Short mmCIF file of N, CA and C in Angstrom, two decimals:
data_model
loop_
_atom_site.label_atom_id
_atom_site.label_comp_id
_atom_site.label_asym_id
_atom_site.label_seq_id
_atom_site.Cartn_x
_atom_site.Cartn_y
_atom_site.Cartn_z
N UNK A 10 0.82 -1.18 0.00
CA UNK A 10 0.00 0.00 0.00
C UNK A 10 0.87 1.25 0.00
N UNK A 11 2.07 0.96 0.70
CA UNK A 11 2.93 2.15 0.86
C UNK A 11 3.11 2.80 -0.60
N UNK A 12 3.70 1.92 -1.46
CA UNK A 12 4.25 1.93 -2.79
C UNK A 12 3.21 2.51 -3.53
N UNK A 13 1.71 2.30 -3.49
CA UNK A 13 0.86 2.98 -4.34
C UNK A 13 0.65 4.44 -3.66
N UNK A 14 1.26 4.48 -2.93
CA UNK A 14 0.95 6.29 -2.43
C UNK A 14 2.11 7.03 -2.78
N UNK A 15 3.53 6.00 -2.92
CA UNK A 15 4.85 6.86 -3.30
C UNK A 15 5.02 6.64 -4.62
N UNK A 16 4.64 5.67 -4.88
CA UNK A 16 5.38 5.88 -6.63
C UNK A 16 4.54 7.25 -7.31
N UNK A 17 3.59 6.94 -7.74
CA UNK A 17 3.08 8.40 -8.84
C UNK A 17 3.94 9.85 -8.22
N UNK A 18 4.24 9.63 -6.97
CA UNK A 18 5.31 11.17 -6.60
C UNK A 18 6.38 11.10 -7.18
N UNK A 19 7.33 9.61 -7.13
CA UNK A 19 8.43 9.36 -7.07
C UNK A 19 8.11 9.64 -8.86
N UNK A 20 7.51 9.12 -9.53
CA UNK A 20 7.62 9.40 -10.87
C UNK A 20 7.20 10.38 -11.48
N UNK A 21 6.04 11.46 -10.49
CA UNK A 21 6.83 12.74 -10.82
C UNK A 21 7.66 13.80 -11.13
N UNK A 22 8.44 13.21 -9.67
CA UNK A 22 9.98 13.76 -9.69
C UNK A 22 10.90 13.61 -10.78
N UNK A 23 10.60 12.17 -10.95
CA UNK A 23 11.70 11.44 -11.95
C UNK A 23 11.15 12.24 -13.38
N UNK A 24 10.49 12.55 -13.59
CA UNK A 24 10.10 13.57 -15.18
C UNK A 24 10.58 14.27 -15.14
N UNK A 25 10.66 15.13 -13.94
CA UNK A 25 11.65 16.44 -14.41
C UNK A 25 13.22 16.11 -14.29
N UNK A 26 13.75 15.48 -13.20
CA UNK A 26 14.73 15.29 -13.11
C UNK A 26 15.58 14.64 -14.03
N UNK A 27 15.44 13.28 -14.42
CA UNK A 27 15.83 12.65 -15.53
C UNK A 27 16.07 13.18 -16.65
N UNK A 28 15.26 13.94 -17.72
CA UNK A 28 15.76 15.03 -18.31
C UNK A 28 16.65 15.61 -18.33
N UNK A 29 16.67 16.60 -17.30
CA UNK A 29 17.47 17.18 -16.74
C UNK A 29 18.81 16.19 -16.44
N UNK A 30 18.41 15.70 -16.18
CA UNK A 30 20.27 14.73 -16.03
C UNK A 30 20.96 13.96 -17.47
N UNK A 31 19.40 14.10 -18.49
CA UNK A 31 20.21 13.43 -19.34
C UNK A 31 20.96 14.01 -20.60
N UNK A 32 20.42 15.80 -20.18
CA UNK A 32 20.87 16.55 -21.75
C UNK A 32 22.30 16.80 -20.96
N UNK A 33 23.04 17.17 -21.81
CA UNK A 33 24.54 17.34 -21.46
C UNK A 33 24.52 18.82 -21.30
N UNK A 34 25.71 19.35 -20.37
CA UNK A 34 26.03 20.78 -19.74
C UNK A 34 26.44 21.58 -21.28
N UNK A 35 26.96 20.58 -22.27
CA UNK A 35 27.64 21.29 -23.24
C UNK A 35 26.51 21.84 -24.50
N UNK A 36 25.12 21.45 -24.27
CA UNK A 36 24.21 21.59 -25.29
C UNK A 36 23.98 22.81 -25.37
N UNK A 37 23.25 23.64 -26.43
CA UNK A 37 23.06 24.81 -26.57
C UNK A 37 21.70 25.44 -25.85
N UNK A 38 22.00 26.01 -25.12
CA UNK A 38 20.25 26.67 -24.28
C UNK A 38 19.23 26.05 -24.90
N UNK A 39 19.06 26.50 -26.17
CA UNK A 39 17.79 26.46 -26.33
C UNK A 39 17.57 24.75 -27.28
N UNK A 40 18.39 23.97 -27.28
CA UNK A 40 18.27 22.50 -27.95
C UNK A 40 17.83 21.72 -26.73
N UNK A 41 18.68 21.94 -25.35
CA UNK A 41 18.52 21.63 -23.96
C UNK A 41 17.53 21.72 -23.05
N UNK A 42 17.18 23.03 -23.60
CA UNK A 42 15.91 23.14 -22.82
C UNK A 42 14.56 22.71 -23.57
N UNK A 43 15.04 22.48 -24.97
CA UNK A 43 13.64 21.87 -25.67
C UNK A 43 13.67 20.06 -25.45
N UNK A 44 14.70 19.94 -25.40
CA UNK A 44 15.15 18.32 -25.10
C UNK A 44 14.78 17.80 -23.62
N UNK A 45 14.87 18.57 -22.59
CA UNK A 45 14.28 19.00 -21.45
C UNK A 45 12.94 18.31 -21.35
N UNK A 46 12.08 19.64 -22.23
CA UNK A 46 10.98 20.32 -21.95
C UNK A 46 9.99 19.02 -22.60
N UNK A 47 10.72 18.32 -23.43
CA UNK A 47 10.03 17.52 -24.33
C UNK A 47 10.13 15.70 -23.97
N UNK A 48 10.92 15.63 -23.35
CA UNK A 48 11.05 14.96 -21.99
C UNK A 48 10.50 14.32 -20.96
N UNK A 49 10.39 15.45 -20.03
CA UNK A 49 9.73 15.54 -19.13
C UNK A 49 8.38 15.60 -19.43
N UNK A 50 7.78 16.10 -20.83
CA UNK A 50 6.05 16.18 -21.34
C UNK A 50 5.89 14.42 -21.23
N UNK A 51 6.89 13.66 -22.39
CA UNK A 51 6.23 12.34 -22.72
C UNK A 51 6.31 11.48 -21.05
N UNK A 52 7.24 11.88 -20.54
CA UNK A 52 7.23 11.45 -18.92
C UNK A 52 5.53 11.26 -18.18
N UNK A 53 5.90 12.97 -17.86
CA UNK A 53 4.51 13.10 -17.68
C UNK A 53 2.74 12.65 -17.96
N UNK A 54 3.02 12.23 -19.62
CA UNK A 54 1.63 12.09 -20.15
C UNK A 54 1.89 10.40 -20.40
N UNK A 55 2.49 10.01 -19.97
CA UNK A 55 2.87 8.29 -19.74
C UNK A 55 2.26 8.12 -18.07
N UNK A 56 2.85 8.70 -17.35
CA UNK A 56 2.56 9.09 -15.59
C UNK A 56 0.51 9.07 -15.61
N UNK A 57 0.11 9.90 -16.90
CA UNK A 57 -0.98 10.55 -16.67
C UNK A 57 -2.12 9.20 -16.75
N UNK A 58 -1.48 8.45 -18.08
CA UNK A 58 -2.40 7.48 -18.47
C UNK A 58 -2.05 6.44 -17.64
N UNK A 59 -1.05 5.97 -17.49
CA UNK A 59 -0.95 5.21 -16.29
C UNK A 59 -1.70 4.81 -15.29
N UNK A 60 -1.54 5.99 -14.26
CA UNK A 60 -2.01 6.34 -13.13
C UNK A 60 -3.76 6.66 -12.78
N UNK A 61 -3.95 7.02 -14.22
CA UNK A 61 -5.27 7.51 -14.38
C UNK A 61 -5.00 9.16 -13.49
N UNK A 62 -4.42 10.02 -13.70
CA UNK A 62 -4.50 11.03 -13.38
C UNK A 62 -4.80 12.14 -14.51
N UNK A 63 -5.92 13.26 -13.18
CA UNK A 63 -5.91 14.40 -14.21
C UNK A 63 -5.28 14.86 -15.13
N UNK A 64 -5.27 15.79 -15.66
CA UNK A 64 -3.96 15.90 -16.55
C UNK A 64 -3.65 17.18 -16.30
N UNK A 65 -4.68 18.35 -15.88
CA UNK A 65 -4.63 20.13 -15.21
C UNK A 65 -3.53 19.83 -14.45
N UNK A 66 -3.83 19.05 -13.15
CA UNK A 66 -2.58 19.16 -11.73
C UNK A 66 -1.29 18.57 -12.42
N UNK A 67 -1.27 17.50 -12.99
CA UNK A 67 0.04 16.62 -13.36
C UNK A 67 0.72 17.99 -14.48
N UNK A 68 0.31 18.65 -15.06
CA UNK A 68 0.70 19.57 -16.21
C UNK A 68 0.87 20.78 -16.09
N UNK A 69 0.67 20.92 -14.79
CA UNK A 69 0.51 22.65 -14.34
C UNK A 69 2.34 23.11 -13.90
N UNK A 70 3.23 22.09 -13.42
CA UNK A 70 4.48 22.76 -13.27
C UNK A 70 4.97 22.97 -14.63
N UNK A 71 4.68 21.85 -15.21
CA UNK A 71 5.53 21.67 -16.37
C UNK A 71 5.46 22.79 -17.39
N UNK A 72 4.00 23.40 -17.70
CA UNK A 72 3.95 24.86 -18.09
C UNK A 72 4.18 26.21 -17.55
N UNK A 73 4.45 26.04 -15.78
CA UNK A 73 5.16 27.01 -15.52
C UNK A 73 6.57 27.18 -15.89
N UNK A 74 6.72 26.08 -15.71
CA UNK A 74 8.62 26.07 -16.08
C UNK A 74 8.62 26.13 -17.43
N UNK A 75 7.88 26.05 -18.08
CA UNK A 75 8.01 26.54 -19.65
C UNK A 75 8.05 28.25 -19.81
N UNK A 76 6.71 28.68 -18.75
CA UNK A 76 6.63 30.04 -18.83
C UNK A 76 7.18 30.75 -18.05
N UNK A 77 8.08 30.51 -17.07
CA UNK A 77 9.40 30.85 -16.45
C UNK A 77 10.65 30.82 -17.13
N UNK A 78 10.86 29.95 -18.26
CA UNK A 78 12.20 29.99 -19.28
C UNK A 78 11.85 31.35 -20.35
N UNK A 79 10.55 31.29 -20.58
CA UNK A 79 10.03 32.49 -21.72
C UNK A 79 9.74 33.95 -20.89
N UNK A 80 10.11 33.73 -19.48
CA UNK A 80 10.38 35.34 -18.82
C UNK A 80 11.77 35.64 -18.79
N UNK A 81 12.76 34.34 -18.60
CA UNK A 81 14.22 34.43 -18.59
C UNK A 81 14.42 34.69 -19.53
N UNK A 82 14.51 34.40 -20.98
CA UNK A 82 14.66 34.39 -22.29
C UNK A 82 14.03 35.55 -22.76
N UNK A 83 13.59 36.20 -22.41
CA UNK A 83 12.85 37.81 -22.96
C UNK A 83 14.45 38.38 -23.10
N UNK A 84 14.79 39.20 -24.52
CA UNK A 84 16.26 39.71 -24.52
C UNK A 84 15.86 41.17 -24.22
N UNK A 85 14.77 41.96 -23.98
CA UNK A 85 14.46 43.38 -24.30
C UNK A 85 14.32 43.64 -22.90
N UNK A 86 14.95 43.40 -21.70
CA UNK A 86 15.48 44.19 -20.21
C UNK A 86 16.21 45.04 -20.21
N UNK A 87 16.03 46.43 -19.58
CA UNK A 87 16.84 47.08 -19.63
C UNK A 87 17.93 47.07 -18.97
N UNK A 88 18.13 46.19 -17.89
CA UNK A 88 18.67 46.02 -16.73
C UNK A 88 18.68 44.64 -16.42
N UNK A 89 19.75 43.96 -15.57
CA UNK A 89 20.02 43.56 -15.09
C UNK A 89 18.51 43.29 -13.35
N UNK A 90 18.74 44.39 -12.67
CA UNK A 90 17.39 44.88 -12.04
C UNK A 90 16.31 44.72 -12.29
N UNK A 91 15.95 44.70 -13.39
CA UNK A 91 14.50 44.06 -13.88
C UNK A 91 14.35 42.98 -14.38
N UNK A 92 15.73 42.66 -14.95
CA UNK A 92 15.08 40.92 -15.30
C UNK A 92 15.25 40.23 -14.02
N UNK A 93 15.78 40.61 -13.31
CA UNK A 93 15.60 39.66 -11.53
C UNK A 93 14.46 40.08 -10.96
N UNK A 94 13.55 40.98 -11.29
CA UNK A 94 12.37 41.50 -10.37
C UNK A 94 11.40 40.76 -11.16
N UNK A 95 11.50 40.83 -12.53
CA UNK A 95 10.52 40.14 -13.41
C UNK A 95 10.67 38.34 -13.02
N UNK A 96 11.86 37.85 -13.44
CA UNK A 96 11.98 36.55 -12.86
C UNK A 96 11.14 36.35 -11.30
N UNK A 97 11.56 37.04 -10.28
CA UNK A 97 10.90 36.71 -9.23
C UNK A 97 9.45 36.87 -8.89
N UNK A 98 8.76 38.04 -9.77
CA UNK A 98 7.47 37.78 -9.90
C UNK A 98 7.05 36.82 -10.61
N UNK A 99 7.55 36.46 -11.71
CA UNK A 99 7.00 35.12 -11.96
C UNK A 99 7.14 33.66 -11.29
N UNK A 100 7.62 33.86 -10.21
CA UNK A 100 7.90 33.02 -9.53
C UNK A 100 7.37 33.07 -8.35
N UNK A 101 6.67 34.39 -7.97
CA UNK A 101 5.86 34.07 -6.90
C UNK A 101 4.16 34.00 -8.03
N UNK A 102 4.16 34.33 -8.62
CA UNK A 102 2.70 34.08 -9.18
C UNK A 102 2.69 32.40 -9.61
N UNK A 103 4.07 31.95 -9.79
CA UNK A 103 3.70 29.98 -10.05
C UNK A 103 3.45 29.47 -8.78
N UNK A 104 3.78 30.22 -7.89
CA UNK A 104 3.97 29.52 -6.44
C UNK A 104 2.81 28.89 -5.83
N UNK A 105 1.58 29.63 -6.05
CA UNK A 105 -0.03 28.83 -5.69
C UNK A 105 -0.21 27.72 -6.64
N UNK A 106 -0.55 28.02 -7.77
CA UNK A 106 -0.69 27.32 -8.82
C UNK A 106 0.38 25.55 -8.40
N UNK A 107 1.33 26.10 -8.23
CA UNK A 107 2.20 24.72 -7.79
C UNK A 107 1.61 23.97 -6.79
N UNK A 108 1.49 24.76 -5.51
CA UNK A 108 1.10 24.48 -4.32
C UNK A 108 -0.71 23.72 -4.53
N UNK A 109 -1.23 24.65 -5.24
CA UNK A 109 -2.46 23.47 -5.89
C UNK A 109 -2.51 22.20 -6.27
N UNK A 110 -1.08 22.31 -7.58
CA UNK A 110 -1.45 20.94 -8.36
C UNK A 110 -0.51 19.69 -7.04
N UNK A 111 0.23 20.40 -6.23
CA UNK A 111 0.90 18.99 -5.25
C UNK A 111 -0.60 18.93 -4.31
N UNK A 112 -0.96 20.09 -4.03
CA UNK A 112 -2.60 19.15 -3.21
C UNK A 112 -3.26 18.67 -3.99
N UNK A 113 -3.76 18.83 -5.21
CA UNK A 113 -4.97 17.63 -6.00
C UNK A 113 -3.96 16.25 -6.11
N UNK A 114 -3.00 16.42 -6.67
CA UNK A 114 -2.06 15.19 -6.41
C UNK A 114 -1.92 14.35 -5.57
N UNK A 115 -1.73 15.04 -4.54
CA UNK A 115 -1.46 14.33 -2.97
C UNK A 115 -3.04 13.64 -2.53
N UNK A 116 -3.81 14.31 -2.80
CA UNK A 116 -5.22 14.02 -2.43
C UNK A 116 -5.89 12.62 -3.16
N UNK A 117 -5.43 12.97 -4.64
CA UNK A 117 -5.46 11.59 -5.53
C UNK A 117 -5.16 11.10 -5.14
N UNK A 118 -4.01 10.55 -4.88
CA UNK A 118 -2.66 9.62 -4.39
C UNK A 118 -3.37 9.05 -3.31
N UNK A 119 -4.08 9.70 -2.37
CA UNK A 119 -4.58 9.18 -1.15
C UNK A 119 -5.99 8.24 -1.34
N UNK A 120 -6.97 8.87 -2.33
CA UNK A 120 -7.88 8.46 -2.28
C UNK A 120 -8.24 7.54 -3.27
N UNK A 121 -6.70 6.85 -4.33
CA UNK A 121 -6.61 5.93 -4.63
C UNK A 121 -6.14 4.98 -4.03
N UNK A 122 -5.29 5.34 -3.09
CA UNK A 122 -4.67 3.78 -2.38
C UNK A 122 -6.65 3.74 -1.76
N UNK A 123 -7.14 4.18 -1.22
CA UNK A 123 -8.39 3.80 -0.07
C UNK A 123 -9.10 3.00 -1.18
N UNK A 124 -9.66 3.43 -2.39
CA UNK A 124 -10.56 3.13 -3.71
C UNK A 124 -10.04 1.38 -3.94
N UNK A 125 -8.09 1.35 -4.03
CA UNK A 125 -7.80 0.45 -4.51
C UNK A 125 -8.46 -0.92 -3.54
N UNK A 126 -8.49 -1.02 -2.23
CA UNK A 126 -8.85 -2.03 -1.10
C UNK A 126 -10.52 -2.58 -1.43
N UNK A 127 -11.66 -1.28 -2.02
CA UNK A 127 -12.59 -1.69 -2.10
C UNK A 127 -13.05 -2.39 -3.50
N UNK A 128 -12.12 -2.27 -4.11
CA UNK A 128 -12.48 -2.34 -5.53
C UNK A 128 -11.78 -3.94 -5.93
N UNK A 129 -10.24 -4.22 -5.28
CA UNK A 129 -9.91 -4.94 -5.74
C UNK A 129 -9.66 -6.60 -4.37
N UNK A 130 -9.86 -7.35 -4.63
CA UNK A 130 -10.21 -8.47 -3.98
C UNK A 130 -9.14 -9.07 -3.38
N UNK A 131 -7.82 -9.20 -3.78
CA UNK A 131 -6.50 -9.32 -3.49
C UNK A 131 -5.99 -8.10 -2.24
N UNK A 132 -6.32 -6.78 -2.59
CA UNK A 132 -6.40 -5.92 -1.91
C UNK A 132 -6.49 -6.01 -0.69
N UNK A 133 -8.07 -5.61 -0.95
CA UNK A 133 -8.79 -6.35 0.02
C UNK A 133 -8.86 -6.82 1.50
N UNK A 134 -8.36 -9.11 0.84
CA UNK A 134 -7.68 -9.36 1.60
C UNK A 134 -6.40 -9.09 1.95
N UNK A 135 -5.79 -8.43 2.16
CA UNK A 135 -4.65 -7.99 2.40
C UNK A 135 -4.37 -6.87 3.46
N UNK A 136 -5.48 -6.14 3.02
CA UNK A 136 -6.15 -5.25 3.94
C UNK A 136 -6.44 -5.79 5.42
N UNK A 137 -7.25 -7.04 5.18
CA UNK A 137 -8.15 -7.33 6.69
C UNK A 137 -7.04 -8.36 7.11
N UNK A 138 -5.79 -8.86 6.55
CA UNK A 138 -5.04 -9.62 7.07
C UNK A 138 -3.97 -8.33 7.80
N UNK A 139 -3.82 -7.58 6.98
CA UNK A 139 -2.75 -6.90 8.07
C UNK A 139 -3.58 -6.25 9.29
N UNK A 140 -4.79 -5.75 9.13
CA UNK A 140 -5.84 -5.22 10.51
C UNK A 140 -5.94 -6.29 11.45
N UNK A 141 -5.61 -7.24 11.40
CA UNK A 141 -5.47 -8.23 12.71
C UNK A 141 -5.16 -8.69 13.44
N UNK A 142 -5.41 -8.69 15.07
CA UNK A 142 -4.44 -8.55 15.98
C UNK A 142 -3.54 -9.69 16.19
N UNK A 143 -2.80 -9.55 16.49
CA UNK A 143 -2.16 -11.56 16.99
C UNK A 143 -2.87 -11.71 17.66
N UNK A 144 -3.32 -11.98 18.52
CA UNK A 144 -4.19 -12.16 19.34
C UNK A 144 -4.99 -13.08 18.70
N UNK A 145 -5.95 -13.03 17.46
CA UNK A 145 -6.75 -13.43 16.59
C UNK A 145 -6.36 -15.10 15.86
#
């Protein structure tokens, strides 16, 4: 039961990260970050059908961090000063939005392991064998 509440996180993680570990330091910005970006999508929408998850919460970082590279990547700052003020507002405006899609997530996650015990028979028993005291 443990495992059906950690994996869909753990393979969360692993979408973005993996990517990320697998384009090389030497690639060009923008091949890297599309190699990235493109990545971590088929990750994700493998995760989605899988799991049977929404697809809004599972998809919502992944387009911030798209639309956080396209505030970094703006070349028309006048300053130094403003592209760090601009970066950081966009980074507190992803900050709910994030904090959303890990609660519908987390909430899924929960109220599938409970779904999985009633639904499936193996489960189940497995369920009412570990609820029992020695004693019994």
């Amino acid at each position: 039961m443990f495992f059906a509440k950690i994996l869909p996180t753990i393979g969360i993680i692993t979408s973005f990260l993996f990517p990320f570990w697998m384009v090389p330091t030497t690639a060009h910005s923008i091949a890297g970050w599309g190699v990235f970006l493109l990545g971590s999508l088929s990750f994700l929408t493998t995760l989605i059908a899988v799991f049977k998850f929404d697809q809004l919460p599972v998809l919502t970082p992944w387009v911030l961090i798209f639309l956080n590279l396209l505030v970094m990547a703006f070349p028309f700052y006048k300053n130094g000063i403003i592209r760090m003020l601009t970066v950081f507002g966009s980074a507190s405006f992803s900050t709910p939005f994030l904090w959303w899609s890990l609660k519908t997530i987390a909430t899924r996650c929960s109220n599938s392991e409970r779904e999985a015990g009633k639904t499936s028979p193996v489960l189940k028993v497995t369920s009412e064998v570990s609820s029992r005291n020695c004693a019994d």
